Tab-separated table of C-alpha atoms in Angstrom:
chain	number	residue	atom	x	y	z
I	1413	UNK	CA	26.205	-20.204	1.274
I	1414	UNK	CA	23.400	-21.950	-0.653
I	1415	UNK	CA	23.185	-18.761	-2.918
I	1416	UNK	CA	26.822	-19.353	-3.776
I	1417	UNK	CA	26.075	-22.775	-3.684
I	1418	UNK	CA	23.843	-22.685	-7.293
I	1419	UNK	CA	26.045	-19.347	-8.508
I	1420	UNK	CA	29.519	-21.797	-8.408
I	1421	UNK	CA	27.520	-24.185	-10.359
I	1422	UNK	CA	26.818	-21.788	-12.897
I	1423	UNK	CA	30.451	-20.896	-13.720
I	1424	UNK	CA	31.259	-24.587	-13.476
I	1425	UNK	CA	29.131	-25.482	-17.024
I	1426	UNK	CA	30.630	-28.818	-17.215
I	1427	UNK	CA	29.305	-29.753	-14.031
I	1428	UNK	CA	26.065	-28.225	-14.909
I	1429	UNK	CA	23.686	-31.821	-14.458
I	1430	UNK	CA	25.325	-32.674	-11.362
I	1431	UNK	CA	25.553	-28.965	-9.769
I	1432	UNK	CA	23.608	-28.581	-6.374
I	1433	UNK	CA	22.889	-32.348	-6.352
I	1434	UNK	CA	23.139	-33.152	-3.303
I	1435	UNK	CA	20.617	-29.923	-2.405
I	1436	UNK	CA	17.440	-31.959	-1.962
I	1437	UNK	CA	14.156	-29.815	-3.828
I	1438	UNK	CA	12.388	-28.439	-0.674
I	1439	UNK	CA	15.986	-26.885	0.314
I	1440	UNK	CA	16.260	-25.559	-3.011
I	1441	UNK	CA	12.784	-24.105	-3.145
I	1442	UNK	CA	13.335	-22.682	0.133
I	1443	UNK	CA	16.102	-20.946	-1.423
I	1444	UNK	CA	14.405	-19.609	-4.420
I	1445	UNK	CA	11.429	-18.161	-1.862
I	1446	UNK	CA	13.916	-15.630	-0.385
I	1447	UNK	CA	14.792	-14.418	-3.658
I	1448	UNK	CA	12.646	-11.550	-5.049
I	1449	UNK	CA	10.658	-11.689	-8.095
I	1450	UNK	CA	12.301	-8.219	-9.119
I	1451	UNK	CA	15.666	-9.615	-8.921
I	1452	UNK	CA	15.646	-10.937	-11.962
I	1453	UNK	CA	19.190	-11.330	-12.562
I	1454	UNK	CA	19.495	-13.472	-9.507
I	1455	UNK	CA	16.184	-15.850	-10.953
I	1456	UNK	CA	17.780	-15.861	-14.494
I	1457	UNK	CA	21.726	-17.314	-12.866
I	1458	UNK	CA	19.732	-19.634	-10.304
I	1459	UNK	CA	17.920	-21.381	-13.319
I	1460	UNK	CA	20.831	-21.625	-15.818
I	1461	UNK	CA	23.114	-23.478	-13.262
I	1462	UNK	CA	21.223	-26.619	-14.289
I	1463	UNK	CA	18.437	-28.258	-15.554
I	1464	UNK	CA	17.183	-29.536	-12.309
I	1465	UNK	CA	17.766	-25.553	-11.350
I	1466	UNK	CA	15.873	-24.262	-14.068
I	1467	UNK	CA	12.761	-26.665	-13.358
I	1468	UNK	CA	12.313	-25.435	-10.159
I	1469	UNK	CA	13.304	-21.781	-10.668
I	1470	UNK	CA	11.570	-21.163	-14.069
I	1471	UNK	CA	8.213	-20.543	-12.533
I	1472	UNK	CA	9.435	-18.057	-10.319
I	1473	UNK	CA	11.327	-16.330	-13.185
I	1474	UNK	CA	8.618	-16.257	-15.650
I	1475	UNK	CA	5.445	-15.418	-13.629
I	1476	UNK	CA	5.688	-11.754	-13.197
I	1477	UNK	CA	7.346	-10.005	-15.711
I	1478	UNK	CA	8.147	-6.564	-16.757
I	1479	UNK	CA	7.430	-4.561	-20.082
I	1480	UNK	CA	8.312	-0.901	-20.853
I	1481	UNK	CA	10.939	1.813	-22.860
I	1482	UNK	CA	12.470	2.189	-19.422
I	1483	UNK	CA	12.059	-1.132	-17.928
I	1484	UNK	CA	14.453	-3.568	-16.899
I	1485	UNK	CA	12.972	-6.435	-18.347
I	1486	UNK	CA	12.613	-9.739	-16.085
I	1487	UNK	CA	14.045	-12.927	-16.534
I	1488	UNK	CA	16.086	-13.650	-19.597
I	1489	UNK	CA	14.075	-11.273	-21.602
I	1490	UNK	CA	15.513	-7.674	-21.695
I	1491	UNK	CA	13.578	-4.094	-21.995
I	1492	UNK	CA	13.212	-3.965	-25.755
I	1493	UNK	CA	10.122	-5.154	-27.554
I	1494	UNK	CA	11.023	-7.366	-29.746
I	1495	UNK	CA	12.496	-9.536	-27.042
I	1496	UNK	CA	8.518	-10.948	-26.622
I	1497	UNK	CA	9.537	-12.532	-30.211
I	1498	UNK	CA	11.740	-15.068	-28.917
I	1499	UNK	CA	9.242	-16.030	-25.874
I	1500	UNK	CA	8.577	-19.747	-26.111
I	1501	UNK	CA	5.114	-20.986	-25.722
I	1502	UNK	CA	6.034	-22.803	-22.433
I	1503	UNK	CA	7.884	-19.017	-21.211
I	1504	UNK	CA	4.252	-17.463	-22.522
I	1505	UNK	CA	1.999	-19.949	-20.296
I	1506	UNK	CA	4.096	-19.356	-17.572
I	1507	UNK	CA	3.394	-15.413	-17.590
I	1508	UNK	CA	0.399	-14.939	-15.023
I	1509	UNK	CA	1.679	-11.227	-13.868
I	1510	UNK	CA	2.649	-8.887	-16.991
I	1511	UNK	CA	3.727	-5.082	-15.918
I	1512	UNK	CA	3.854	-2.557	-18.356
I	1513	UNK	CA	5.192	1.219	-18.559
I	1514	UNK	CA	3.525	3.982	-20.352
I	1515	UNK	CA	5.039	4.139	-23.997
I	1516	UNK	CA	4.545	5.443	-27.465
I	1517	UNK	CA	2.883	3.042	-30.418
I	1518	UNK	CA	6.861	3.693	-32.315
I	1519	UNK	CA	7.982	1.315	-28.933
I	1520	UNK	CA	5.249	-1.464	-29.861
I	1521	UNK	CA	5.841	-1.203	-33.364
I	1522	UNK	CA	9.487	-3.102	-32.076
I	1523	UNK	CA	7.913	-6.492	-30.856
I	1524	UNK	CA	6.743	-7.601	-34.725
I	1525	UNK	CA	4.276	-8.818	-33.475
I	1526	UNK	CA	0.404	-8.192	-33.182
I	1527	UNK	CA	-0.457	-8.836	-30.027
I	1528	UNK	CA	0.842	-10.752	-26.982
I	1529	UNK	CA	-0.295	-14.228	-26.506
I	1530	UNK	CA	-0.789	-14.891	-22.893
I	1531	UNK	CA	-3.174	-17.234	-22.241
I	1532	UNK	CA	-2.786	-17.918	-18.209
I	1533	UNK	CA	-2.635	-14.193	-17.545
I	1534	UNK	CA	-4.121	-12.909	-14.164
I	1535	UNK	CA	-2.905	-9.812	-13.091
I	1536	UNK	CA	-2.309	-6.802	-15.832
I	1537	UNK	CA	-0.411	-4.030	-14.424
I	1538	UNK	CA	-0.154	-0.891	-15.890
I	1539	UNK	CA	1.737	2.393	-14.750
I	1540	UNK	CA	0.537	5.721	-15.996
I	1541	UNK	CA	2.987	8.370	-17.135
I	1542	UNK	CA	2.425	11.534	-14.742
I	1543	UNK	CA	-0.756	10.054	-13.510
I	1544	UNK	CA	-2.895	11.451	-15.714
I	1545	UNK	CA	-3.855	8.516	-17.530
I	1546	UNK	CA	-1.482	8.644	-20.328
I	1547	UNK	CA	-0.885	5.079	-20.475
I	1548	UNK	CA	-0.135	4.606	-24.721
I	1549	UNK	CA	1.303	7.501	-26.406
I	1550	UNK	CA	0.073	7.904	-30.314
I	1551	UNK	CA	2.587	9.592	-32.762
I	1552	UNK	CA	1.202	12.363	-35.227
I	1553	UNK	CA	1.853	9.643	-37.693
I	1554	UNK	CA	0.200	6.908	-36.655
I	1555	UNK	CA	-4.273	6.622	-36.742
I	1556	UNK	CA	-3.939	3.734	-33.884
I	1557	UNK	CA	-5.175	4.793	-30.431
I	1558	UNK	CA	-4.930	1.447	-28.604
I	1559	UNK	CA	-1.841	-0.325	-27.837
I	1560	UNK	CA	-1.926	-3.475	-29.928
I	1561	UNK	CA	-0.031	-5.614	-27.428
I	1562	UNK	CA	-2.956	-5.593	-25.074
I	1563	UNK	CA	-5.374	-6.793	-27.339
I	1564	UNK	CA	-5.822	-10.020	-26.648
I	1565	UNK	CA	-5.116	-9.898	-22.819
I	1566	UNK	CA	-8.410	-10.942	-20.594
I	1567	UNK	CA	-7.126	-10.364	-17.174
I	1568	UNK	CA	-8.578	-10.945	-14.315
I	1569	UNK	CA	-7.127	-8.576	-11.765
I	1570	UNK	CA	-5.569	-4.933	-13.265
I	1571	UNK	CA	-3.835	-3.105	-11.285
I	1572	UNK	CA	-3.217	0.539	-12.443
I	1573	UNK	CA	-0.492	2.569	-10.713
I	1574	UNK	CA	0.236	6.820	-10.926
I	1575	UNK	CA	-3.312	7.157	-10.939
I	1576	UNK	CA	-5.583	10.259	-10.082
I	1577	UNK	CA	-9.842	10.598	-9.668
I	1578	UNK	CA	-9.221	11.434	-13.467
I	1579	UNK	CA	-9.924	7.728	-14.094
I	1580	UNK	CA	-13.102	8.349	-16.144
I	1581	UNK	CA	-10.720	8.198	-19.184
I	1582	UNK	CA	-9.320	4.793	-18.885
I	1583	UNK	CA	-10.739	3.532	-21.880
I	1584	UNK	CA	-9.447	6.389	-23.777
I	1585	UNK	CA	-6.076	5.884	-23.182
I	1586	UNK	CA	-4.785	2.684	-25.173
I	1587	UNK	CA	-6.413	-0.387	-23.498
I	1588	UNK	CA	-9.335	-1.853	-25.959
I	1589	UNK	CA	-12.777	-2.542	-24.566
I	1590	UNK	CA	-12.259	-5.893	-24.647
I	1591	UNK	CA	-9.294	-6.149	-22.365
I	1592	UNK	CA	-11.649	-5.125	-19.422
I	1593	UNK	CA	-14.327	-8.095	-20.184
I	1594	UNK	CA	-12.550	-10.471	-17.163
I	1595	UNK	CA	-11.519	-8.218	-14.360
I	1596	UNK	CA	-12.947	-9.050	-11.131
I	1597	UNK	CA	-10.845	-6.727	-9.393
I	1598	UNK	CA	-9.567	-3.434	-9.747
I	1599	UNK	CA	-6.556	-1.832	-8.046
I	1600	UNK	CA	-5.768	1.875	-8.086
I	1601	UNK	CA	-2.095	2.809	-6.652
I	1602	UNK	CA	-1.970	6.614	-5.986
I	1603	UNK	CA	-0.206	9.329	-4.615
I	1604	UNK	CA	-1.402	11.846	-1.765
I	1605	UNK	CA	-0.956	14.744	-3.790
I	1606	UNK	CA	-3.274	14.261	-6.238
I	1607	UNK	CA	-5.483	16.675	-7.998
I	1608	UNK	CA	-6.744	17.632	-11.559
I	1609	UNK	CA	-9.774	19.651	-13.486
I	1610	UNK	CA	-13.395	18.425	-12.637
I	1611	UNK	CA	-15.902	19.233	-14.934
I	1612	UNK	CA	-18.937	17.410	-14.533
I	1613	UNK	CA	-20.271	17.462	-18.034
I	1614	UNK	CA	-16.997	15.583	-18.951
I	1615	UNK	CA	-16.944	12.897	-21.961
I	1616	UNK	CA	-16.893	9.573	-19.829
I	1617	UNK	CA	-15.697	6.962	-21.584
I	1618	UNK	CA	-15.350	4.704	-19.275
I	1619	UNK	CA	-14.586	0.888	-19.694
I	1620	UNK	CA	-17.560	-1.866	-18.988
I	1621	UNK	CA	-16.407	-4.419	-16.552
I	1622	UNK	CA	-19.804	-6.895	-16.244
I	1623	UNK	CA	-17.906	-9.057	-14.002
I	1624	UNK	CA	-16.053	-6.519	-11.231
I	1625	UNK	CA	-16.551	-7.466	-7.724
I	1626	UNK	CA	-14.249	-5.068	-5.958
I	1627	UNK	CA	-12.501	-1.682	-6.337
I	1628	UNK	CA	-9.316	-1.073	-3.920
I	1629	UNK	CA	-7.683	2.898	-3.768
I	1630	UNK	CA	-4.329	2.438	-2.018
I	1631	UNK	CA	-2.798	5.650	-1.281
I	1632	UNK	CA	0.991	4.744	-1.997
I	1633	UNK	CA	3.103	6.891	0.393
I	1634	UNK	CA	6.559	7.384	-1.599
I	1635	UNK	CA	4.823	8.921	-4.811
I	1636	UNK	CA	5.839	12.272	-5.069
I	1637	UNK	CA	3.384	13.397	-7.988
I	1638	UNK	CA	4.137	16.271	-10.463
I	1639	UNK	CA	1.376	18.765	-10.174
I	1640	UNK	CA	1.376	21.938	-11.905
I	1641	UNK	CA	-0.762	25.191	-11.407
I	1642	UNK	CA	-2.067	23.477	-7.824
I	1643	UNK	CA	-4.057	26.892	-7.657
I	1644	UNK	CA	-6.318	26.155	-10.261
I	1645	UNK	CA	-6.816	22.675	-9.402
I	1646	UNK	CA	-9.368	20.407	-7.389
I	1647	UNK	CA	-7.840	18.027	-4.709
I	1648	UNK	CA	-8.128	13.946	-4.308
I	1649	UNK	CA	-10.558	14.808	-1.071
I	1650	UNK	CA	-13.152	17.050	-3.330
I	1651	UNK	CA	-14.420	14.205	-5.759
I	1652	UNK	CA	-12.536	10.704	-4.949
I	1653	UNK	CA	-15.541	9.149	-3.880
I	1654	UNK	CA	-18.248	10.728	-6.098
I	1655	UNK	CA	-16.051	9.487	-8.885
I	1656	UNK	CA	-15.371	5.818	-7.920
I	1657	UNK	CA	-18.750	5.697	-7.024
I	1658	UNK	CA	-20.630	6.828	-9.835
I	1659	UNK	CA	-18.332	4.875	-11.879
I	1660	UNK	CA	-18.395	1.537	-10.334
I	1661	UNK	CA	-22.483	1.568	-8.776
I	1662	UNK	CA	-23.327	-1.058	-6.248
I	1663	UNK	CA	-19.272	-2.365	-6.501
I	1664	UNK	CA	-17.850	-2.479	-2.950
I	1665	UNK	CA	-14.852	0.524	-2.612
I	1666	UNK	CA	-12.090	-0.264	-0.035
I	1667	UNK	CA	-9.608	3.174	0.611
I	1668	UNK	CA	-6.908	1.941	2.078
I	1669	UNK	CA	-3.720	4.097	4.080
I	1670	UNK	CA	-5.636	7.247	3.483
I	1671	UNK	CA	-2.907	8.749	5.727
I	1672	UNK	CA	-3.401	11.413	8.329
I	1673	UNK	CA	-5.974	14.762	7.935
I	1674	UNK	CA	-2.999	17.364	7.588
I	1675	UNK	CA	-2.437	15.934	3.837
I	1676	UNK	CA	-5.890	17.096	2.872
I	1677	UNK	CA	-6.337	20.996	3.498
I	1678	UNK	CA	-9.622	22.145	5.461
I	1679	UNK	CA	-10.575	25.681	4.193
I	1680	UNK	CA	-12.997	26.698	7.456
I	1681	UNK	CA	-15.301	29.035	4.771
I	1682	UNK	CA	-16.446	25.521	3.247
I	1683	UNK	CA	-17.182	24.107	6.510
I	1684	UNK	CA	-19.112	26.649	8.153
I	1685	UNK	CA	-16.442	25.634	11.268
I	1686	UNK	CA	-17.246	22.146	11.330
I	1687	UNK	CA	-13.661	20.441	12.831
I	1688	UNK	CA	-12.761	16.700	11.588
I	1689	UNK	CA	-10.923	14.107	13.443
I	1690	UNK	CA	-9.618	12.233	10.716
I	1691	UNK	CA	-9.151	12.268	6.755
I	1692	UNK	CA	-11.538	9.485	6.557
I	1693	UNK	CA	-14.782	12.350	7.618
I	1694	UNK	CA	-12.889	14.937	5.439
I	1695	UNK	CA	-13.476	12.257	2.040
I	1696	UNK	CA	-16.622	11.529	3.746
I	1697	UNK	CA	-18.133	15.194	4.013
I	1698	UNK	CA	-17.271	16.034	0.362
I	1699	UNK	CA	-19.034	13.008	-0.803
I	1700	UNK	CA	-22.399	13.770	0.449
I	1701	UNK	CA	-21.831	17.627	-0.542
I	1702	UNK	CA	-21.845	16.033	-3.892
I	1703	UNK	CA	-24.934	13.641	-3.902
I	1704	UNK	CA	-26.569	16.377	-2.183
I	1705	UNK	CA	-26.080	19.170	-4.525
I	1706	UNK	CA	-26.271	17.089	-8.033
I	1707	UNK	CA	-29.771	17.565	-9.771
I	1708	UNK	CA	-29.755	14.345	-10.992
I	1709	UNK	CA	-29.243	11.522	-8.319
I	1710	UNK	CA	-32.141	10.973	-6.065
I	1711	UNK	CA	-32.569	12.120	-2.652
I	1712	UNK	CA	-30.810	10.382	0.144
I	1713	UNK	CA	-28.552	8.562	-2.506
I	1714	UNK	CA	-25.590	9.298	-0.215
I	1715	UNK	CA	-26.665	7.219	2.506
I	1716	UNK	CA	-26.669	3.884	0.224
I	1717	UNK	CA	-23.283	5.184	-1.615
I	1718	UNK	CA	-21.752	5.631	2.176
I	1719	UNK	CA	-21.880	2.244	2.862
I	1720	UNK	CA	-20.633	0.778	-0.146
I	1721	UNK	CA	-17.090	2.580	0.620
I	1722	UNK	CA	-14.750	1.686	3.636
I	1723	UNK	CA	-11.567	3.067	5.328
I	1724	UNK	CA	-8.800	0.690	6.211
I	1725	UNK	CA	-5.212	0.751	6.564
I	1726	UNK	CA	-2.369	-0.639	4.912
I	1727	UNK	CA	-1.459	-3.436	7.992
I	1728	UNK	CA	-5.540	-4.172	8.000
I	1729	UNK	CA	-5.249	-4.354	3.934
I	1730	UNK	CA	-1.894	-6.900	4.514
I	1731	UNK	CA	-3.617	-9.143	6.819
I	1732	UNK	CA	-7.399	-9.525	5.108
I	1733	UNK	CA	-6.166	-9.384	1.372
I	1734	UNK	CA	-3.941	-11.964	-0.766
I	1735	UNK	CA	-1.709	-8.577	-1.622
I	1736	UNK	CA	1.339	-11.066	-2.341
I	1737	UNK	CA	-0.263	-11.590	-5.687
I	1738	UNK	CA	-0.437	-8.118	-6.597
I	1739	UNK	CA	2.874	-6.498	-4.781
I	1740	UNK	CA	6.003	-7.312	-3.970
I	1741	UNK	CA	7.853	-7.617	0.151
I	1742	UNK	CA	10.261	-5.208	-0.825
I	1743	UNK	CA	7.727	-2.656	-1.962
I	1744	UNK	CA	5.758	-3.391	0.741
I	1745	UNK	CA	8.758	-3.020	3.344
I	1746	UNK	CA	9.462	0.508	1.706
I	1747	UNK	CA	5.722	1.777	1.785
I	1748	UNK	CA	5.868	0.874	5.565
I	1749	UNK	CA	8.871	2.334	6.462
I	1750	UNK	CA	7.531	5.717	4.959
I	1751	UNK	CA	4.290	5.111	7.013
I	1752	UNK	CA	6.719	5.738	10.294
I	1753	UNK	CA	8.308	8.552	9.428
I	1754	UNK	CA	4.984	10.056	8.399
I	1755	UNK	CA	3.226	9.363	11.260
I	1756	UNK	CA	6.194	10.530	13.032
I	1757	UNK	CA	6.159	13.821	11.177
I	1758	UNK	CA	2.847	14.293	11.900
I	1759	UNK	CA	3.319	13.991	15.676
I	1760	UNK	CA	5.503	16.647	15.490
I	1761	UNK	CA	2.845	18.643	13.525
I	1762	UNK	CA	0.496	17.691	16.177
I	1763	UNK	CA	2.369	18.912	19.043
I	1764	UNK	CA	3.722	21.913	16.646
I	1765	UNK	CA	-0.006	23.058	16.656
I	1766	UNK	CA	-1.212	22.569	20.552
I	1767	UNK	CA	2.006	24.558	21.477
I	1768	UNK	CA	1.072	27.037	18.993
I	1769	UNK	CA	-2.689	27.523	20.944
I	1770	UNK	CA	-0.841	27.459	23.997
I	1771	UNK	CA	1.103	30.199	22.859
I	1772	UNK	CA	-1.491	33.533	22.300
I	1773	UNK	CA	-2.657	33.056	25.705
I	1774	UNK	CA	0.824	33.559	27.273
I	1775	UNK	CA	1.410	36.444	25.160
I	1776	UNK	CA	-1.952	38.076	25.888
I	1777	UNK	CA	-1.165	37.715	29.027
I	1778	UNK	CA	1.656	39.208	29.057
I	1779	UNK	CA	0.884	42.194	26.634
I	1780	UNK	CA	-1.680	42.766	29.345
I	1781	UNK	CA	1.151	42.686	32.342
I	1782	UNK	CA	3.156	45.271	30.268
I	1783	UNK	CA	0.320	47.509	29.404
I	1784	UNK	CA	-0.341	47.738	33.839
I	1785	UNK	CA	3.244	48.489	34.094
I	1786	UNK	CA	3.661	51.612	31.341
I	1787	UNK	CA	0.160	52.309	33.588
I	1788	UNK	CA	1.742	52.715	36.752
């Protein structure tokens, strides 16, 4: 009712000033709090029924918003470029969240502009294309490796999404130096499946971050990544933490929702028959294989490297972090509601398996019953 409330309003533009008067603020508020930040469309008609509206709905609209060739845009700004032209400088100030989708430098070339002016930004987001760090496509014409929209943004949290252990490259891949000067924390979003070529003498390039404090890994559970030639490949469990480590030294490294041990294959010839009760020892194991066969990192190193990571999952994550600044209760809702069925499936895996065991001894038995009887 109050949703139609503010939506009659909005068709009625001559009663515009007076629409949802007698609403008081906190009602109104309460109202805007149960509408999504992604629901832009709903944000945008809430804050043209009236100027009141728009007052109280125009933070909401403008905080987060959404960039990209194949976004939907956020607010009353659409998914082209050049829409960041007509941004006012109260709209710009407003932006603390800014999300943006892989592209090509022909896409930024569309805004006219040299660079977005943002000065209360917090939180950069930015999703890879394929996960493999592609984040700002350069045409054969153009000399310009870094996407000029992001030059002047100093955020302070970036969150990067689609992302593999091939995260040595980030620096390479369209974000300048400069853009990493602020961040105090940094948020990978991953799928399970989740490999790619290690080579140990690769070119790091790597971005300095003086003033990072934290590193989270959050295993997202509804990313379905595009792998190709898997046989050839190294997977997430092999090198995730001798990466993040040896990239971010002496930086705290939270895992979280590292899901259950059947996601992560066991080949017994590497273990010498060593079993694992969770995907937590599997990481574990491979990263003090690493530390302990690399000629150049001292002795014991893997001990102090050990403790600077930590396993935790997602309802731990939702209750000791401040994730509604980062992600949104419908995203949230969805990556839970995969949890279950996964951990359902994997019951059934579970049970699959001790049946399975169960199952040689009955038919040993039994070849042995048949064997007395052609016997006798």
């Amino acid at each position: 009712m109050l949703l139609e409330t503010f939506s009659q309003g909005k068709c009625a533009r001559r009663n515009q000033d007076n629409a949802g008067s007698h609403l008081p603020n906190e009602i109104l508020s309460q109202v805007l709090s149960d509408i999504s930040s992604e629901d832009s469309g709903t944000l945008a008609a809430f804050c043209m029924v009236s100027k009141r509206f728009n007052s109280i709905g125009h933070t909401k609209l403008w905080r987060k918003v959404k960039l990209g060739p194949t976004s939907t845009g956020a607010g009353n700004q659409d998914r082209n470029a050049d829409s960041m032209t007509r941004w006012n400088e109260d709209q710009r100030k407003t932006i603390k969240h800014l999300s943006v989708i892989h592209h090509t430098n022909d896409w930024c070339k569309l805004s006219h502009t040299r660079h977005l002016d943002l000065p209360n930004i917090e939180i950069l987001e930015i999703k890879m294309q394929d996960g493999f760090g592609n984040f700002h496509h350069v045409t054969e014409n153009s000399s310009n490796t870094l996407c000029p929209l992001m030059k002047q943004l100093r955020p302070k949290t970036m969150i990067i999404r689609n992302a593999t252990w091939l995260i040595v490259n980030l620096q390479c891949k369209g974000l300048a130096p400069r853009a990493w000067s602020e961040v105090e924390t940094l948020i990978f979003v991953a799928p399970y499946v989740n490999t790619g070529f290690y080579e140990r003498k690769y070119p790091y390039c790597h971005p300095t971050m003086p003033k990072l404090r934290r590193v989270f890994w959050i295993f997202d559970p509804t990313i379905e990544a595009n792998i190709e030639d898997t046989e050839f490949r190294d997977s997430i469990q092999y090198h995730l933490l001798s990466v993040l480590t040896l990239r971010y030294p002496n930086i705290p490294i939270t895992i979280v929702n590292v899901g259950p041990p059947n996601l992560y294959p066991v080949y017994s010839r590497f273990f010498g028959g060593r079993t694992f009760d969770g995907s937590e020892q599997i990481f574990r194991y491979w990263m003090d294989y690493f530390y302990q066969h690399e000629d150049d990192q001292p002795a014991g190193i893997e001990k102090k490297k050990q403790k600077l990571v930590r396993f935790i999952s997602l309802n731990r994550f939702l209750e000791e972090e401040r994730w509604k600044e980062w992600f949104e209760d419908k995203e949230i809702r969805i990556w839970k509601n995969s949890l279950a069925i996964q951990e359902n499936h994997y019951e059934k895996i579970q049970s699959a398996n001790l049946d399975r065991r169960r199952r040689p001894r009955l038919t040993l038995r039994r070849t042995h019953f048949a064997r007395y009887l052609s016997e006798t």
